[in-house]
PDB file of C-alpha atoms in Angstrom:
ATOM      1  CA  THR A   1       0.026   0.120  -0.238  1.00 77.00           C
ATOM      2  CA  GLN A   2       1.466   3.406  -1.103  1.00 84.00           C
ATOM      3  CA  LEU A   3       1.408   5.954   1.719  1.00 90.00           C
ATOM      4  CA  LEU A   4       2.034   9.618   1.689  1.00 95.00           C
ATOM      5  CA  GLU A   5       2.926  10.940   5.093  1.00 96.00           C
ATOM      6  CA  GLN A   6       3.108  14.890   5.607  1.00 97.00           C
ATOM      7  CA  SER A   7       5.050  16.904   8.504  1.00 96.00           C
ATOM      8  CA  PRO A   8       4.677  19.087  10.516  1.00 97.00           C
ATOM      9  CA  GLN A   9       1.058  18.254  10.976  1.00 96.00           C
ATOM     10  CA  PHE A  10       0.240  21.894  12.084  1.00 97.00           C
ATOM     11  CA  LEU A  11       2.336  25.249  11.948  1.00 97.00           C
ATOM     12  CA  SER A  12       1.565  28.148  13.396  1.00 97.00           C
ATOM     13  CA  ILE A  13       3.878  31.157  12.241  1.00 97.00           C
ATOM     14  CA  GLN A  14       4.132  35.485  12.149  1.00 97.00           C
ATOM     15  CA  GLU A  15       3.651  37.089   8.863  1.00 97.00           C
ATOM     16  CA  GLY A  16       6.679  37.396   7.290  1.00 97.00           C
ATOM     17  CA  GLU A  17       8.231  33.915   8.456  1.00 97.00           C
ATOM     18  CA  ASN A  18       9.420  31.471   5.819  1.00 98.00           C
ATOM     19  CA  LEU A  19       8.238  27.857   6.034  1.00 97.00           C
ATOM     20  CA  THR A  20       8.872  24.363   4.728  1.00 98.00           C
ATOM     21  CA  VAL A  21       6.209  21.617   4.679  1.00 98.00           C
ATOM     22  CA  TYR A  22       7.548  18.009   3.379  1.00 98.00           C
ATOM     23  CA  CYS A  23       5.781  15.242   1.703  1.00 98.00           C
ATOM     24  CA  ASN A  24       7.292  11.733   2.323  1.00 97.00           C
ATOM     25  CA  SER A  25       6.800   8.048   1.140  1.00 96.00           C
ATOM     26  CA  SER A  26       8.880   4.768   0.686  1.00 94.00           C
ATOM     27  CA  SER A  27       7.050   4.361  -2.527  1.00 94.00           C
ATOM     28  CA  VAL A  28       7.747   5.714  -6.000  1.00 94.00           C
ATOM     29  CA  PHE A  29       5.054   8.017  -7.600  1.00 94.00           C
ATOM     30  CA  SER A  30       4.690   8.853 -10.854  1.00 91.00           C
ATOM     31  CA  SER A  31       3.622  12.281 -10.224  1.00 92.00           C
ATOM     32  CA  LEU A  32       2.557  14.409  -7.071  1.00 95.00           C
ATOM     33  CA  GLN A  33       0.318  17.152  -6.256  1.00 95.00           C
ATOM     34  CA  TRP A  34      -0.485  19.747  -3.875  1.00 97.00           C
ATOM     35  CA  TYR A  35      -3.472  21.422  -2.714  1.00 97.00           C
ATOM     36  CA  ARG A  36      -4.725  23.957  -0.404  1.00 97.00           C
ATOM     37  CA  GLN A  37      -8.059  23.846   1.416  1.00 97.00           C
ATOM     38  CA  GLU A  38      -9.590  26.560   3.016  1.00 94.00           C
ATOM     39  CA  PRO A  39     -12.453  26.074   5.635  1.00 89.00           C
ATOM     40  CA  GLY A  40     -15.706  25.192   4.068  1.00 87.00           C
ATOM     41  CA  GLU A  41     -14.091  24.692   0.542  1.00 92.00           C
ATOM     42  CA  GLY A  42     -12.853  21.657  -1.264  1.00 96.00           C
ATOM     43  CA  PRO A  43      -9.123  21.635  -2.027  1.00 97.00           C
ATOM     44  CA  VAL A  44      -7.856  23.775  -5.061  1.00 96.00           C
ATOM     45  CA  LEU A  45      -4.759  22.434  -7.032  1.00 95.00           C
ATOM     46  CA  LEU A  46      -1.430  23.939  -6.431  1.00 96.00           C
ATOM     47  CA  VAL A  47       0.950  22.366  -8.846  1.00 95.00           C
ATOM     48  CA  THR A  48       1.660  18.987 -10.110  1.00 94.00           C
ATOM     49  CA  VAL A  49       5.368  17.983 -10.181  1.00 95.00           C
ATOM     50  CA  VAL A  50       6.240  15.171 -12.535  1.00 92.00           C
ATOM     51  CA  THR A  51      10.203  14.596 -13.300  1.00 92.00           C
ATOM     52  CA  GLY A  52      12.633  13.739 -10.427  1.00 94.00           C
ATOM     53  CA  GLY A  53      14.185  16.684  -8.915  1.00 95.00           C
ATOM     54  CA  GLU A  54      11.766  19.118 -10.840  1.00 96.00           C
ATOM     55  CA  VAL A  55      11.374  22.482  -8.971  1.00 97.00           C
ATOM     56  CA  LYS A  56       8.318  24.490  -9.434  1.00 97.00           C
ATOM     57  CA  LYS A  57       7.008  28.216  -8.340  1.00 97.00           C
ATOM     58  CA  LEU A  58       3.987  29.591  -7.948  1.00 95.00           C
ATOM     59  CA  LYS A  59       4.709  33.508  -6.616  1.00 96.00           C
ATOM     60  CA  ARG A  60       6.006  32.914  -3.087  1.00 97.00           C
ATOM     61  CA  LEU A  61       5.619  29.119  -3.096  1.00 98.00           C
ATOM     62  CA  THR A  62       8.182  26.599  -4.459  1.00 98.00           C
ATOM     63  CA  PHE A  63       7.430  22.910  -4.866  1.00 98.00           C
ATOM     64  CA  GLN A  64      10.179  20.492  -5.382  1.00 98.00           C
ATOM     65  CA  PHE A  65       9.638  16.691  -6.261  1.00 97.00           C
ATOM     66  CA  GLY A  66      12.797  14.621  -5.175  1.00 96.00           C
ATOM     67  CA  ASP A  67      15.433  13.056  -7.188  1.00 96.00           C
ATOM     68  CA  ALA A  68      13.934   9.306  -6.472  1.00 96.00           C
ATOM     69  CA  ARG A  69      10.157  10.689  -6.590  1.00 95.00           C
ATOM     70  CA  LYS A  70       9.387   9.635  -3.355  1.00 96.00           C
ATOM     71  CA  ASP A  71       8.977  13.010  -1.857  1.00 96.00           C
ATOM     72  CA  SER A  72       8.065  16.264  -2.150  1.00 97.00           C
ATOM     73  CA  SER A  73       8.388  19.511  -0.460  1.00 98.00           C
ATOM     74  CA  LEU A  74       6.301  23.109  -0.310  1.00 98.00           C
ATOM     75  CA  HIS A  75       8.735  25.802   0.752  1.00 98.00           C
ATOM     76  CA  ILE A  76       6.771  29.316   1.452  1.00 98.00           C
ATOM     77  CA  THR A  77       8.233  32.437   1.253  1.00 98.00           C
ATOM     78  CA  ALA A  78       7.382  35.426   3.489  1.00 98.00           C
ATOM     79  CA  ALA A  79       4.195  33.924   4.549  1.00 97.00           C
ATOM     80  CA  GLN A  80       0.954  35.741   4.693  1.00 97.00           C
ATOM     81  CA  PRO A  81      -2.260  35.394   6.640  1.00 96.00           C
ATOM     82  CA  GLY A  82      -3.665  34.668   2.955  1.00 95.00           C
ATOM     83  CA  ASP A  83      -1.881  31.671   2.653  1.00 97.00           C
ATOM     84  CA  THR A  84      -3.366  30.219   5.807  1.00 97.00           C
ATOM     85  CA  GLY A  85      -5.045  27.271   4.856  1.00 97.00           C
ATOM     86  CA  LEU A  86      -4.692  22.751   4.885  1.00 97.00           C
ATOM     87  CA  TYR A  87      -1.714  21.613   2.738  1.00 98.00           C
ATOM     88  CA  LEU A  88      -2.165  18.374   1.095  1.00 98.00           C
ATOM     89  CA  CYS A  89       0.017  16.251  -0.940  1.00 97.00           C
ATOM     90  CA  ALA A  90      -1.307  13.779  -2.885  1.00 96.00           C
ATOM     91  CA  GLY A  91      -0.422  11.220  -6.054  1.00 93.00           C
ATOM     92  CA  PRO A  92      -1.867   8.307  -7.902  1.00 90.00           C
ATOM     93  CA  ASP A  93      -1.286   4.853  -7.124  1.00 88.00           C
ATOM     94  CA  SER A  94      -0.562   2.007  -9.480  1.00 85.00           C
ATOM     95  CA  SER A  95      -4.259   1.668 -10.158  1.00 85.00           C
ATOM     96  CA  TYR A  96      -4.490   5.354 -10.537  1.00 84.00           C
ATOM     97  CA  LYS A  97      -6.444   6.246  -7.331  1.00 87.00           C
ATOM     98  CA  LEU A  98      -5.145   9.739  -5.863  1.00 89.00           C
ATOM     99  CA  ILE A  99      -3.974   8.878  -2.487  1.00 92.00           C
ATOM    100  CA  PHE A 100      -3.568  11.628   0.029  1.00 95.00           C
ATOM    101  CA  GLY A 101      -1.468  12.504   2.821  1.00 96.00           C
ATOM    102  CA  SER A 102      -2.794  13.624   6.132  1.00 93.00           C
ATOM    103  CA  GLY A 103      -2.143  17.577   5.686  1.00 96.00           C
ATOM    104  CA  THR A 104      -0.367  20.469   7.189  1.00 97.00           C
ATOM    105  CA  ARG A 105      -2.431  22.824   8.669  1.00 97.00           C
ATOM    106  CA  LEU A 106      -0.859  26.326   8.195  1.00 97.00           C
ATOM    107  CA  LEU A 107      -2.003  29.664  10.873  1.00 97.00           C
ATOM    108  CA  VAL A 108       0.061  32.924   9.480  1.00 97.00           C
ATOM    109  CA  ARG A 109      -0.623  35.030  12.240  1.00 97.00           C
ATOM    110  CA  PRO A 110      -0.884  38.847  10.969  1.00 95.00           C
TER     111      PRO A 110
ATOM    112  CA  LYS B   1     -16.557  28.136 -16.911  1.00 67.00           C
ATOM    113  CA  ALA B   2     -18.641  27.143 -13.876  1.00 80.00           C
ATOM    114  CA  GLY B   3     -16.826  24.906 -11.245  1.00 93.00           C
ATOM    115  CA  VAL B   4     -17.977  21.614  -9.624  1.00 96.00           C
ATOM    116  CA  THR B   5     -21.169  21.784  -7.765  1.00 97.00           C
ATOM    117  CA  GLN B   6     -22.499  19.786  -5.211  1.00 98.00           C
ATOM    118  CA  THR B   7     -25.994  19.690  -3.232  1.00 97.00           C
ATOM    119  CA  PRO B   8     -26.987  19.990  -0.863  1.00 97.00           C
ATOM    120  CA  ARG B   9     -24.464  21.746   0.991  1.00 97.00           C
ATOM    121  CA  TYR B  10     -25.040  20.222   4.566  1.00 97.00           C
ATOM    122  CA  LEU B  11     -27.325  17.169   5.370  1.00 97.00           C
ATOM    123  CA  ILE B  12     -28.360  15.984   8.819  1.00 98.00           C
ATOM    124  CA  LYS B  13     -29.730  12.620   8.858  1.00 97.00           C
ATOM    125  CA  THR B  14     -30.391  10.069  11.537  1.00 97.00           C
ATOM    126  CA  ARG B  15     -29.163   6.452  12.166  1.00 97.00           C
ATOM    127  CA  GLY B  16     -30.463   4.153   9.469  1.00 97.00           C
ATOM    128  CA  GLN B  17     -31.400   6.086   7.126  1.00 98.00           C
ATOM    129  CA  GLN B  18     -29.905   6.641   3.541  1.00 97.00           C
ATOM    130  CA  VAL B  19     -28.824   9.549   1.829  1.00 98.00           C
ATOM    131  CA  THR B  20     -28.196  10.861  -1.723  1.00 98.00           C
ATOM    132  CA  LEU B  21     -25.466  13.513  -2.418  1.00 98.00           C
ATOM    133  CA  SER B  22     -25.083  15.038  -6.313  1.00 98.00           C
ATOM    134  CA  CYS B  23     -22.603  16.211  -8.192  1.00 98.00           C
ATOM    135  CA  SER B  24     -22.100  18.378 -11.651  1.00 97.00           C
ATOM    136  CA  PRO B  25     -18.659  18.369 -12.907  1.00 96.00           C
ATOM    137  CA  ILE B  26     -16.838  20.843 -14.700  1.00 95.00           C
ATOM    138  CA  SER B  27     -17.903  21.037 -18.125  1.00 93.00           C
ATOM    139  CA  GLY B  28     -16.075  18.984 -20.599  1.00 90.00           C
ATOM    140  CA  HIS B  29     -14.553  16.872 -17.428  1.00 91.00           C
ATOM    141  CA  ARG B  30     -16.037  13.192 -17.803  1.00 90.00           C
ATOM    142  CA  SER B  31     -14.552  12.035 -14.980  1.00 92.00           C
ATOM    143  CA  VAL B  32     -16.058  12.559 -11.586  1.00 95.00           C
ATOM    144  CA  SER B  33     -14.386  10.789  -8.202  1.00 95.00           C
ATOM    145  CA  TRP B  34     -15.929  11.168  -4.609  1.00 97.00           C
ATOM    146  CA  TYR B  35     -13.860  11.365  -1.450  1.00 97.00           C
ATOM    147  CA  GLN B  36     -14.578  11.068   2.014  1.00 97.00           C
ATOM    148  CA  GLN B  37     -12.475  13.464   4.708  1.00 97.00           C
ATOM    149  CA  THR B  38     -12.829  13.277   8.349  1.00 95.00           C
ATOM    150  CA  PRO B  39     -10.503  14.995  10.999  1.00 91.00           C
ATOM    151  CA  GLY B  40      -9.377  11.379  12.006  1.00 88.00           C
ATOM    152  CA  GLN B  41      -8.729   9.535   8.731  1.00 90.00           C
ATOM    153  CA  GLY B  42      -8.197  12.526   6.126  1.00 92.00           C
ATOM    154  CA  LEU B  43      -9.237  12.489   2.475  1.00 95.00           C
ATOM    155  CA  GLN B  44      -9.855   9.226   1.262  1.00 95.00           C
ATOM    156  CA  PHE B  45     -10.777   7.782  -1.857  1.00 94.00           C
ATOM    157  CA  LEU B  46     -14.158   6.629  -2.635  1.00 96.00           C
ATOM    158  CA  PHE B  47     -14.892   6.060  -6.408  1.00 94.00           C
ATOM    159  CA  GLU B  48     -14.273   6.876  -9.371  1.00 93.00           C
ATOM    160  CA  TYR B  49     -16.697   6.819 -12.426  1.00 94.00           C
ATOM    161  CA  PHE B  50     -16.008   7.429 -16.271  1.00 91.00           C
ATOM    162  CA  SER B  51     -18.902   7.206 -19.175  1.00 89.00           C
ATOM    163  CA  GLU B  52     -21.293   6.275 -16.871  1.00 92.00           C
ATOM    164  CA  THR B  53     -19.139   3.176 -15.366  1.00 93.00           C
ATOM    165  CA  GLN B  54     -17.255   2.741 -12.103  1.00 93.00           C
ATOM    166  CA  ARG B  55     -13.565   2.637 -13.141  1.00 90.00           C
ATOM    167  CA  ASN B  56     -12.105   2.666 -10.157  1.00 90.00           C
ATOM    168  CA  LYS B  57     -13.319   1.861  -6.143  1.00 93.00           C
ATOM    169  CA  GLY B  58     -11.653   2.636  -2.565  1.00 93.00           C
ATOM    170  CA  ASN B  59     -11.880   0.388   0.530  1.00 92.00           C
ATOM    171  CA  PHE B  60     -15.235   1.035   1.447  1.00 96.00           C
ATOM    172  CA  PRO B  61     -18.436  -1.173   2.580  1.00 96.00           C
ATOM    173  CA  GLY B  62     -21.025  -1.955   0.054  1.00 95.00           C
ATOM    174  CA  ARG B  63     -23.244   0.743   1.806  1.00 97.00           C
ATOM    175  CA  PHE B  64     -21.576   3.279  -0.232  1.00 98.00           C
ATOM    176  CA  SER B  65     -22.229   3.283  -3.845  1.00 97.00           C
ATOM    177  CA  GLY B  66     -22.428   5.759  -6.836  1.00 97.00           C
ATOM    178  CA  ARG B  67     -23.635   6.209 -10.677  1.00 97.00           C
ATOM    179  CA  GLN B  68     -22.883   8.534 -13.310  1.00 97.00           C
ATOM    180  CA  PHE B  69     -25.323   9.959 -15.662  1.00 96.00           C
ATOM    181  CA  SER B  70     -24.936   9.949 -19.490  1.00 94.00           C
ATOM    182  CA  ASN B  71     -24.106  14.133 -19.104  1.00 93.00           C
ATOM    183  CA  SER B  72     -21.442  13.384 -16.592  1.00 94.00           C
ATOM    184  CA  ARG B  73     -23.340  14.409 -13.844  1.00 97.00           C
ATOM    185  CA  SER B  74     -22.916  11.740 -10.484  1.00 98.00           C
ATOM    186  CA  GLU B  75     -24.504  10.734  -7.512  1.00 98.00           C
ATOM    187  CA  MET B  76     -23.239   8.919  -4.445  1.00 98.00           C
ATOM    188  CA  ASN B  77     -25.458   6.941  -2.079  1.00 98.00           C
ATOM    189  CA  VAL B  78     -25.000   5.555   1.333  1.00 98.00           C
ATOM    190  CA  SER B  79     -27.524   3.393   2.746  1.00 95.00           C
ATOM    191  CA  THR B  80     -28.014   1.988   6.371  1.00 97.00           C
ATOM    192  CA  LEU B  81     -26.050   5.058   7.703  1.00 97.00           C
ATOM    193  CA  GLU B  82     -24.100   5.115  10.718  1.00 97.00           C
ATOM    194  CA  LEU B  83     -22.198   7.655  13.191  1.00 97.00           C
ATOM    195  CA  GLY B  84     -19.304   7.334  11.523  1.00 96.00           C
ATOM    196  CA  ASP B  85     -20.192   8.250   8.273  1.00 97.00           C
ATOM    197  CA  SER B  86     -20.702  11.919   9.462  1.00 97.00           C
ATOM    198  CA  ALA B  87     -17.851  13.523   6.835  1.00 97.00           C
ATOM    199  CA  LEU B  88     -17.536  16.243   4.790  1.00 97.00           C
ATOM    200  CA  TYR B  89     -18.299  14.310   0.823  1.00 98.00           C
ATOM    201  CA  LEU B  90     -15.963  15.760  -1.768  1.00 98.00           C
ATOM    202  CA  CYS B  91     -16.650  15.632  -5.398  1.00 97.00           C
ATOM    203  CA  ALA B  92     -14.197  16.064  -7.874  1.00 96.00           C
ATOM    204  CA  SER B  93     -13.754  16.146 -11.595  1.00 94.00           C
ATOM    205  CA  SER B  94     -11.084  15.873 -14.045  1.00 90.00           C
ATOM    206  CA  LEU B  95     -10.346  15.988 -17.702  1.00 83.00           C
ATOM    207  CA  VAL B  96      -8.436  12.553 -17.812  1.00 69.00           C
ATOM    208  CA  ARG B  97      -6.035  13.506 -20.600  1.00 58.00           C
ATOM    209  CA  ASP B  98      -3.667  11.126 -18.612  1.00 61.00           C
ATOM    210  CA  ARG B  99      -4.423   8.964 -15.519  1.00 64.00           C
ATOM    211  CA  VAL B 100      -0.551   9.247 -14.069  1.00 65.00           C
ATOM    212  CA  TYR B 101      -1.400  12.981 -13.632  1.00 70.00           C
ATOM    213  CA  ASN B 102      -5.275  12.404 -12.366  1.00 74.00           C
ATOM    214  CA  GLU B 103      -5.164  16.541 -11.553  1.00 85.00           C
ATOM    215  CA  GLN B 104      -8.814  16.866  -9.472  1.00 90.00           C
ATOM    216  CA  PHE B 105     -11.136  19.842  -9.608  1.00 94.00           C
ATOM    217  CA  PHE B 106     -13.324  19.930  -6.355  1.00 96.00           C
ATOM    218  CA  GLY B 107     -16.444  21.007  -5.321  1.00 97.00           C
ATOM    219  CA  PRO B 108     -17.446  22.598  -2.261  1.00 96.00           C
ATOM    220  CA  GLY B 109     -18.258  19.363  -0.586  1.00 97.00           C
ATOM    221  CA  THR B 110     -21.622  18.399   1.043  1.00 98.00           C
ATOM    222  CA  ARG B 111     -21.168  18.174   5.112  1.00 97.00           C
ATOM    223  CA  LEU B 112     -23.091  14.873   6.249  1.00 98.00           C
ATOM    224  CA  THR B 113     -24.025  14.776   9.939  1.00 97.00           C
ATOM    225  CA  VAL B 114     -25.420  11.601  11.233  1.00 97.00           C
ATOM    226  CA  LEU B 115     -27.199  11.467  14.333  1.00 96.00           C
TER     227      LEU B 115
END
């Protein structure tokens, strides 16, 4: 069974600080996705990484896929209150079902 | 382009009842997937429908079922509700250009409370 573990589970930081969220697995994934979910809403896709070692940037968010395609990280520079939410990583298993990590709940205090 | 819509947004039922949730995918999206989200188990895959056929199924009991119509709209049904079925039920649609990517576009969810 392919599993995705995210760390940390919770993160509370001050506006302007940097942070990194990790998504790890013992299995190889063909791709990994990152979603952000706000209260009362469904998750919103942020990015998909496909190639080992790939780095993608979305404004202040930087996503990296590990060389072995078993892990990924999300780095936020100068966090803002609008970044608050639940960050989820997800990847398709061998039968194309999307598996989600347990999530990182981020709170950015003004 | 309109996003994924789900109805109803909130639902309260009692144990033993059954419930039907509805989902309209983004126009042009032919794949619809359903997920259950709870604080304890996180987001878990229920099933996926494509061209009115169930293409994939998660590890849930037979009380959970679904279907897809010719216009890609989908419904899921939960029979004989249990307290543990209380959750946010999310529907997602995708273009299915490549199943390796399987990028999902989620609706706002239906919050089901079982009393």
